[in-house]
mmCIF file with all atom_site columns, C-alpha atoms in Angstrom:
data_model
loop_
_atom_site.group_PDB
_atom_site.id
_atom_site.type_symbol
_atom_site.label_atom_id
_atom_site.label_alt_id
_atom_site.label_comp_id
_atom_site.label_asym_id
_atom_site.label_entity_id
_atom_site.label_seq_id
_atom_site.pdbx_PDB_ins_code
_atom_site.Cartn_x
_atom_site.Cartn_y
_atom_site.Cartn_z
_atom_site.occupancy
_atom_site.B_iso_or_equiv
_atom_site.pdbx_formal_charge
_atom_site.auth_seq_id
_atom_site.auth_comp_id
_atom_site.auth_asym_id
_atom_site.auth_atom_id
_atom_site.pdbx_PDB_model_num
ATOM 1   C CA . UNK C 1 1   ? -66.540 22.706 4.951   1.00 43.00 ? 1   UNK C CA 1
ATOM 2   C CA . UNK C 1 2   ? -66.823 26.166 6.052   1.00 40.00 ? 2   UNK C CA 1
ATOM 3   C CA . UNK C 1 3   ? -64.368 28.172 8.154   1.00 42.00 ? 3   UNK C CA 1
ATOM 4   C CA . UNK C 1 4   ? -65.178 31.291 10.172  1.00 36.00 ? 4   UNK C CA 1
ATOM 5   C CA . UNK C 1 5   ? -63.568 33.902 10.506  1.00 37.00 ? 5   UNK C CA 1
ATOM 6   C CA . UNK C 1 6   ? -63.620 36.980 13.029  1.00 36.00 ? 6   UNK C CA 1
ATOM 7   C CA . UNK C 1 7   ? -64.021 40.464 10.869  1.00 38.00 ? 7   UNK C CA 1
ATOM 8   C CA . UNK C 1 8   ? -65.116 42.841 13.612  1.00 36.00 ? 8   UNK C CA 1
ATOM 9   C CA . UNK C 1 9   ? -61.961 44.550 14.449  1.00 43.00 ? 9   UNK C CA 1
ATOM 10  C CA . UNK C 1 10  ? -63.128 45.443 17.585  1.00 46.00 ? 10  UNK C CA 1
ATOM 11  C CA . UNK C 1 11  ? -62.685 41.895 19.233  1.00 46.00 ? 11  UNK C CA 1
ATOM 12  C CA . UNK C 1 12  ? -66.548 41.493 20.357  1.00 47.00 ? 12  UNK C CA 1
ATOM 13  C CA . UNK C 1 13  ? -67.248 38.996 17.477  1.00 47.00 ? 13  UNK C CA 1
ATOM 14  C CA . UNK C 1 14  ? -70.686 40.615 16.516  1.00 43.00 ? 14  UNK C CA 1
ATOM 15  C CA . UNK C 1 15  ? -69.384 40.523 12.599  1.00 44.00 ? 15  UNK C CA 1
ATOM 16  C CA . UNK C 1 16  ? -68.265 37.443 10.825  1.00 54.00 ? 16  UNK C CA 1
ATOM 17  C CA . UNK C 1 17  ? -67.972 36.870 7.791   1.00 66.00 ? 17  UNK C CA 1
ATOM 18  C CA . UNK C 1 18  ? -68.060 32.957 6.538   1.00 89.00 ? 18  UNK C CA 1
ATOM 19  C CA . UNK C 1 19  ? -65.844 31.487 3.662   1.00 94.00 ? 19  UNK C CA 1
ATOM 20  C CA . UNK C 1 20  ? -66.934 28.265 2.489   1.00 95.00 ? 20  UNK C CA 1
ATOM 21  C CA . UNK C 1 21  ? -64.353 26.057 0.998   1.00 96.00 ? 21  UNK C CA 1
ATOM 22  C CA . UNK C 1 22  ? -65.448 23.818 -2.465  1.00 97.00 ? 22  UNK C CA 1
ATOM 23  C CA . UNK C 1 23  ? -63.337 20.936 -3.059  1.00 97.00 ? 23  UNK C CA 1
ATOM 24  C CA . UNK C 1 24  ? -63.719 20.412 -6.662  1.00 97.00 ? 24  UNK C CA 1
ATOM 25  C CA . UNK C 1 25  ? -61.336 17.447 -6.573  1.00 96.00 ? 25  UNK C CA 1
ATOM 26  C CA . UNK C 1 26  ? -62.235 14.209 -6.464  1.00 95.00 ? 26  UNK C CA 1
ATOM 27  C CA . UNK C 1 27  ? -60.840 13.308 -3.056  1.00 95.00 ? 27  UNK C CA 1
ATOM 28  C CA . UNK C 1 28  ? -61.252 14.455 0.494   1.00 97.00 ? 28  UNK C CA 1
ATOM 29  C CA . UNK C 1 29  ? -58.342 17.239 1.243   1.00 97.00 ? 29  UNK C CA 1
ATOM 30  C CA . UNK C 1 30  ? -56.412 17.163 4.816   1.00 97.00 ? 30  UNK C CA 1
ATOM 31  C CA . UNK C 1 31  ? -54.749 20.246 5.923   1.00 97.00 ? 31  UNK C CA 1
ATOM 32  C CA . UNK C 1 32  ? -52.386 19.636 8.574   1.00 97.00 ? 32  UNK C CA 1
ATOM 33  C CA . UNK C 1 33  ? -51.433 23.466 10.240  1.00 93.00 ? 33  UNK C CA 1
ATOM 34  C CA . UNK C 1 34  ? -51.034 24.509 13.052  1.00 91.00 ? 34  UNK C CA 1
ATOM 35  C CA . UNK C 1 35  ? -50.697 21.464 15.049  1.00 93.00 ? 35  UNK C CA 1
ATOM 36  C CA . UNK C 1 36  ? -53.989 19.864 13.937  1.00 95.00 ? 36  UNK C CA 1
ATOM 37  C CA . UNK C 1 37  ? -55.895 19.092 10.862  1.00 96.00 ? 37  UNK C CA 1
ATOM 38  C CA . UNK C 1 38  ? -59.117 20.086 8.820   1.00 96.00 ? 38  UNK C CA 1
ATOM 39  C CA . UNK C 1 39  ? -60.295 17.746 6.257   1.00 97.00 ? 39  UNK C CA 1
ATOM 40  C CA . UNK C 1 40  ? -62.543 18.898 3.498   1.00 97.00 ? 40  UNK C CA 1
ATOM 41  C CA . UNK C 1 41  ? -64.387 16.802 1.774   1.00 97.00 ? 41  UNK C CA 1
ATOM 42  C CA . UNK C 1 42  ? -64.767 16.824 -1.836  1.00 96.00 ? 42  UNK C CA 1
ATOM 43  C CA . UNK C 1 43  ? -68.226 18.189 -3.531  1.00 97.00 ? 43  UNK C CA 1
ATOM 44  C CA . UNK C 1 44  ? -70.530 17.414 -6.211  1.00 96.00 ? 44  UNK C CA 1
ATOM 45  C CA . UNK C 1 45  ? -68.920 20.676 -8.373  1.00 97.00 ? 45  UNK C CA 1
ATOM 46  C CA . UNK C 1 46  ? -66.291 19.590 -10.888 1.00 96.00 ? 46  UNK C CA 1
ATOM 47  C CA . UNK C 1 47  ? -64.188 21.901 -12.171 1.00 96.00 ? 47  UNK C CA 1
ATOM 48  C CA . UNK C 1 48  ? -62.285 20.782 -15.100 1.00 94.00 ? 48  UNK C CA 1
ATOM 49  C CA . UNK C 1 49  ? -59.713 21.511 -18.079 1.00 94.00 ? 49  UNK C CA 1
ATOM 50  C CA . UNK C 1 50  ? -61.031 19.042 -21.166 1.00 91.00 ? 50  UNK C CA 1
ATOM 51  C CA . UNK C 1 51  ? -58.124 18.527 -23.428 1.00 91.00 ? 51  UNK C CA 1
ATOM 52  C CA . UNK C 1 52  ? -57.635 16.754 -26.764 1.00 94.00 ? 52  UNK C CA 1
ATOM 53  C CA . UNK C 1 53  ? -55.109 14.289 -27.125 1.00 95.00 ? 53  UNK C CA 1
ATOM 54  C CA . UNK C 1 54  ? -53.330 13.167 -30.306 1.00 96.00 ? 54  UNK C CA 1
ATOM 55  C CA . UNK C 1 55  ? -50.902 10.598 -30.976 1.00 97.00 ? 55  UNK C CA 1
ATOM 56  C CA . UNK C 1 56  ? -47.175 12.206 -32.079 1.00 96.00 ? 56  UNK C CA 1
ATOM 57  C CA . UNK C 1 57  ? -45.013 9.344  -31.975 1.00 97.00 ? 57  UNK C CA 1
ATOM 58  C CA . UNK C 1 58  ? -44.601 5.498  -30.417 1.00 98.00 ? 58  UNK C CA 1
ATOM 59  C CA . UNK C 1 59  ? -41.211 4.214  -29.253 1.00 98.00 ? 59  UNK C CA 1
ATOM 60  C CA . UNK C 1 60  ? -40.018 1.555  -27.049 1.00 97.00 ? 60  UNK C CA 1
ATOM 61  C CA . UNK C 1 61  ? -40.104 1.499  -23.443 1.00 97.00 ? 61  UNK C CA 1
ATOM 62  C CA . UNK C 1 62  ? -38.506 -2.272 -23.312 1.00 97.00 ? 62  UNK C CA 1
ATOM 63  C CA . UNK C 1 63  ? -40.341 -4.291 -24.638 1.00 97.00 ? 63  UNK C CA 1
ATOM 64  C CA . UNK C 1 64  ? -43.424 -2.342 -25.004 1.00 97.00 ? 64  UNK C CA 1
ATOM 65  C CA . UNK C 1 65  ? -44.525 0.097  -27.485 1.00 97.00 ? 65  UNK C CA 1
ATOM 66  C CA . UNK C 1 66  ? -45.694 3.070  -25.995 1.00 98.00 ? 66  UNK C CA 1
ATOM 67  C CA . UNK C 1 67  ? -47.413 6.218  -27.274 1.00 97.00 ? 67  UNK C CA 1
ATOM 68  C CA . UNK C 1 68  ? -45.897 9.696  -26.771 1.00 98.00 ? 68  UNK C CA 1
ATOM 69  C CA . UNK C 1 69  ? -48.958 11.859 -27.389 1.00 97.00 ? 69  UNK C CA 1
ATOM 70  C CA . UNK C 1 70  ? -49.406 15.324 -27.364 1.00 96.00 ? 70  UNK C CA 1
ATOM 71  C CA . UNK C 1 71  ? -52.250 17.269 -25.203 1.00 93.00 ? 71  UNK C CA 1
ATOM 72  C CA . UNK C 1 72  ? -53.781 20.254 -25.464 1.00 91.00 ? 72  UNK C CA 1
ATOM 73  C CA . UNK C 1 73  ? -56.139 21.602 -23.320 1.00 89.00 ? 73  UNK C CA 1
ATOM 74  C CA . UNK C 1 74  ? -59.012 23.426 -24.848 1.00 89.00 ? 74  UNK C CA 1
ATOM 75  C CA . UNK C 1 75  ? -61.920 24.422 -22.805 1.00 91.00 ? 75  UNK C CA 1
ATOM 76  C CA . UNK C 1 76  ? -62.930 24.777 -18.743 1.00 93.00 ? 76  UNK C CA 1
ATOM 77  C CA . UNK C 1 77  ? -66.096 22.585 -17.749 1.00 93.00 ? 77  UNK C CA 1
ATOM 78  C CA . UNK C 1 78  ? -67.897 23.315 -14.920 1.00 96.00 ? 78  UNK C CA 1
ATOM 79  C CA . UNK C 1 79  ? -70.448 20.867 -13.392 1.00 96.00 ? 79  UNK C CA 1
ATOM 80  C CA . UNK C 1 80  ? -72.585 20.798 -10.022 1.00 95.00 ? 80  UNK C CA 1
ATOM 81  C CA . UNK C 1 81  ? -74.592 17.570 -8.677  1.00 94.00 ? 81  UNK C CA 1
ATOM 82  C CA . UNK C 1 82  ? -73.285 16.609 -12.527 1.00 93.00 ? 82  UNK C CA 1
ATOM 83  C CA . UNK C 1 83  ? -75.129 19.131 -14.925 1.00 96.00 ? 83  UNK C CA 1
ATOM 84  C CA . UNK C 1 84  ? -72.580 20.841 -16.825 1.00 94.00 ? 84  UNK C CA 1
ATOM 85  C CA . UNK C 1 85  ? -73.735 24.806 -16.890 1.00 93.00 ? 85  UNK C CA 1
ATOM 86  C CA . UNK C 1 86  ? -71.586 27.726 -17.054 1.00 92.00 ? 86  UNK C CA 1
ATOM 87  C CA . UNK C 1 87  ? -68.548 29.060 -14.603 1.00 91.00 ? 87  UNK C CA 1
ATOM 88  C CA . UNK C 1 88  ? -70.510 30.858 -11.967 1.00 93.00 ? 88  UNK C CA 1
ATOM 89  C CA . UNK C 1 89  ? -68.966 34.098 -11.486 1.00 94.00 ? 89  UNK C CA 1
ATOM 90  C CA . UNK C 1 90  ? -66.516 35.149 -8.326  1.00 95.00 ? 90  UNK C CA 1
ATOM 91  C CA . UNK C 1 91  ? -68.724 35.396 -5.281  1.00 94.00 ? 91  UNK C CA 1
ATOM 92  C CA . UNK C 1 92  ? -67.431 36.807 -1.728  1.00 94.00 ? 92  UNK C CA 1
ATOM 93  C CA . UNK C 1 93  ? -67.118 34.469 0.451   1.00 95.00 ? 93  UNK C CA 1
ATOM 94  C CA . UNK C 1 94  ? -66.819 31.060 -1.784  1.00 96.00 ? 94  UNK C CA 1
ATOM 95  C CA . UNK C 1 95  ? -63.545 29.971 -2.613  1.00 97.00 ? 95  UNK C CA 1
ATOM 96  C CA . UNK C 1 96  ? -63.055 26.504 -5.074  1.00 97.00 ? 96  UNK C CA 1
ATOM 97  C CA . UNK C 1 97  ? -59.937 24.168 -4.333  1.00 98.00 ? 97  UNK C CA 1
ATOM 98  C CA . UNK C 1 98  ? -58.628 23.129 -7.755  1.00 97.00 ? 98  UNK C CA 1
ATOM 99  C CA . UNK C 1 99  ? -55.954 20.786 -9.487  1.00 95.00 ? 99  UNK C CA 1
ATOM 100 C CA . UNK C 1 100 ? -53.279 23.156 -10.280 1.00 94.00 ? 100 UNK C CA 1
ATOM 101 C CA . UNK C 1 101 ? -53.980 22.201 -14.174 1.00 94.00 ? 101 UNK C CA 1
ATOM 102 C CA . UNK C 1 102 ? -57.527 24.540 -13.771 1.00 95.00 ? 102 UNK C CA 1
ATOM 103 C CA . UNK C 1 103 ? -55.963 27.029 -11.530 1.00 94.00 ? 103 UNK C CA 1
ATOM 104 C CA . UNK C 1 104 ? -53.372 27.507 -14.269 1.00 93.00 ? 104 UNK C CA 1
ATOM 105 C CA . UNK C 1 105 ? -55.976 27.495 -16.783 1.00 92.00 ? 105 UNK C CA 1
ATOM 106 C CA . UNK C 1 106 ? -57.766 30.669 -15.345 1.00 92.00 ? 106 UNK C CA 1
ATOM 107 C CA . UNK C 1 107 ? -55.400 32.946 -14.052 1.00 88.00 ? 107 UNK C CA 1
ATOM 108 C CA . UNK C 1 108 ? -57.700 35.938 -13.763 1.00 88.00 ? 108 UNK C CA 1
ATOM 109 C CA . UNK C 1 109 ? -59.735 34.182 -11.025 1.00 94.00 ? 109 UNK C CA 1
ATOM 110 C CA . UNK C 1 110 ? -58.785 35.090 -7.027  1.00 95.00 ? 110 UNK C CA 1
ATOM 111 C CA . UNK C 1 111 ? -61.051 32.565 -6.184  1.00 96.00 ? 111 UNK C CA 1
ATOM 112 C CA . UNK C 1 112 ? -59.214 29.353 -7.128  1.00 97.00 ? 112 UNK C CA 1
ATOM 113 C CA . UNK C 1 113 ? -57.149 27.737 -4.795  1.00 97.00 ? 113 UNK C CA 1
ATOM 114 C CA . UNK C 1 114 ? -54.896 24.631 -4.760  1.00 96.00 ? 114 UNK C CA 1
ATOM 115 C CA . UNK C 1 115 ? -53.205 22.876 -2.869  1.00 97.00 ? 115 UNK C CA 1
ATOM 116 C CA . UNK C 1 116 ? -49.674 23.767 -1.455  1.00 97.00 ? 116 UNK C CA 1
ATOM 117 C CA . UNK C 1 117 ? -46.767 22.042 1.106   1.00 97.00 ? 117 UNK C CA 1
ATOM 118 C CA . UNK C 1 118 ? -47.347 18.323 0.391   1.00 96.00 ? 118 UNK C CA 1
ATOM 119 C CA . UNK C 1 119 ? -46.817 16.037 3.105   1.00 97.00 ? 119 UNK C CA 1
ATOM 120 C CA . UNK C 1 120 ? -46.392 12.586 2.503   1.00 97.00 ? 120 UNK C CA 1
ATOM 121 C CA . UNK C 1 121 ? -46.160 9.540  5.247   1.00 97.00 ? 121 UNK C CA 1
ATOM 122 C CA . UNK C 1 122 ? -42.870 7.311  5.598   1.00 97.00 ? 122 UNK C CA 1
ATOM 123 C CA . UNK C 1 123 ? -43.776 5.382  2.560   1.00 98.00 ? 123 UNK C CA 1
ATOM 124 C CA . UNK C 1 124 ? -43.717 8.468  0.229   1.00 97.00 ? 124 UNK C CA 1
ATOM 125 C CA . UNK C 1 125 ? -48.142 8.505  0.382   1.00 96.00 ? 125 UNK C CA 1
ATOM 126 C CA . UNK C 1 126 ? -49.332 12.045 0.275   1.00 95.00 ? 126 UNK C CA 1
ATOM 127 C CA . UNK C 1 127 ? -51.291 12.373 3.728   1.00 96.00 ? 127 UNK C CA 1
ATOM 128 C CA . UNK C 1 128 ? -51.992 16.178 3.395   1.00 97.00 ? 128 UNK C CA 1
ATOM 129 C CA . UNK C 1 129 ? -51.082 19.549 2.785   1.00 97.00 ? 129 UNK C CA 1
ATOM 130 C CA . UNK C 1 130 ? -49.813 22.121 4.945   1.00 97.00 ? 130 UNK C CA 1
ATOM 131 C CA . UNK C 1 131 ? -51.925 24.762 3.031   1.00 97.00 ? 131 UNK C CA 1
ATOM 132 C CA . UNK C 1 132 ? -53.295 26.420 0.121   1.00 97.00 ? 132 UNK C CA 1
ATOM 133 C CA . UNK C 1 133 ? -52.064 28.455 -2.470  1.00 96.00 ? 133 UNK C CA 1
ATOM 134 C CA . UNK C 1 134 ? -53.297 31.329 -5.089  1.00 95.00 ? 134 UNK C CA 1
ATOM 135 C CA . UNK C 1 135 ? -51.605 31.376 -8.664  1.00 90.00 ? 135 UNK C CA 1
ATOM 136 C CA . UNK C 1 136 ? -50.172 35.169 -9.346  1.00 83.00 ? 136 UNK C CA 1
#
């Protein structure tokens, strides 16, 4: 999903410049601004923070016995169409929606975005967003 938008200045629309918007989730994303809605669509790029998980205690949670692990992330994998290659470096114009676990991950990168102003339905479902947000 691309958005354009005007960057002339002088009103006459001769320069734009295009931002296109990659969805690394792994669900469609629904902004509702403005009084309407864009959905993007997720994409075949993953962007992901592998962790290792390890096993620090059990305890009861009634009558089950449940783990309480410990998880620490270790690495950032990128993937497109499913090959896992290297983080592509920040490009104008391209900016990746994220889980806020990544976004958090990389803090030096301007070009992460996730998800920001939840809006659920009447039965607590999350429907949308009302935007997008950059982690300082």
């Amino acid at each position: 999903m691309s958005k354009t938008v005007d960057d002339s200045g002088a009103g006459t629309g001769e320069e734009e410049a295009l931002t296109r918007y990659v969805n690394t989730t792994p669900h469609a994303i629904t902004i509702l601004a403005d009084g309407g809605s864009v959905t993007i669509d997720s994409s075949d790029v993953s962007i992901r923070v592998a962790s290792e998980t390890t096993c620090d205690e059990v305890t009861f949670v009634g009558p089950l016995l449940v783990e309480i692990r410990k998880r620490q992330f270790t690495s950032v994998t990128y993937s497109e169409g499913g090959v896992e290659m290297p983080l592509p470096n920040q490009q104008e114009g391209v900016l990746y929606i994220v889980s806020r676990i990544t976004a958090e991950a990389l803090p030096g990168r301007s070009d992460l975005l996730m998800v920001d102003g939840t809006v659920r339905d009447d039965d607590g479902r999350i429907i949308g967003c009302t935007g997008l947000a950059r982690l300082q």
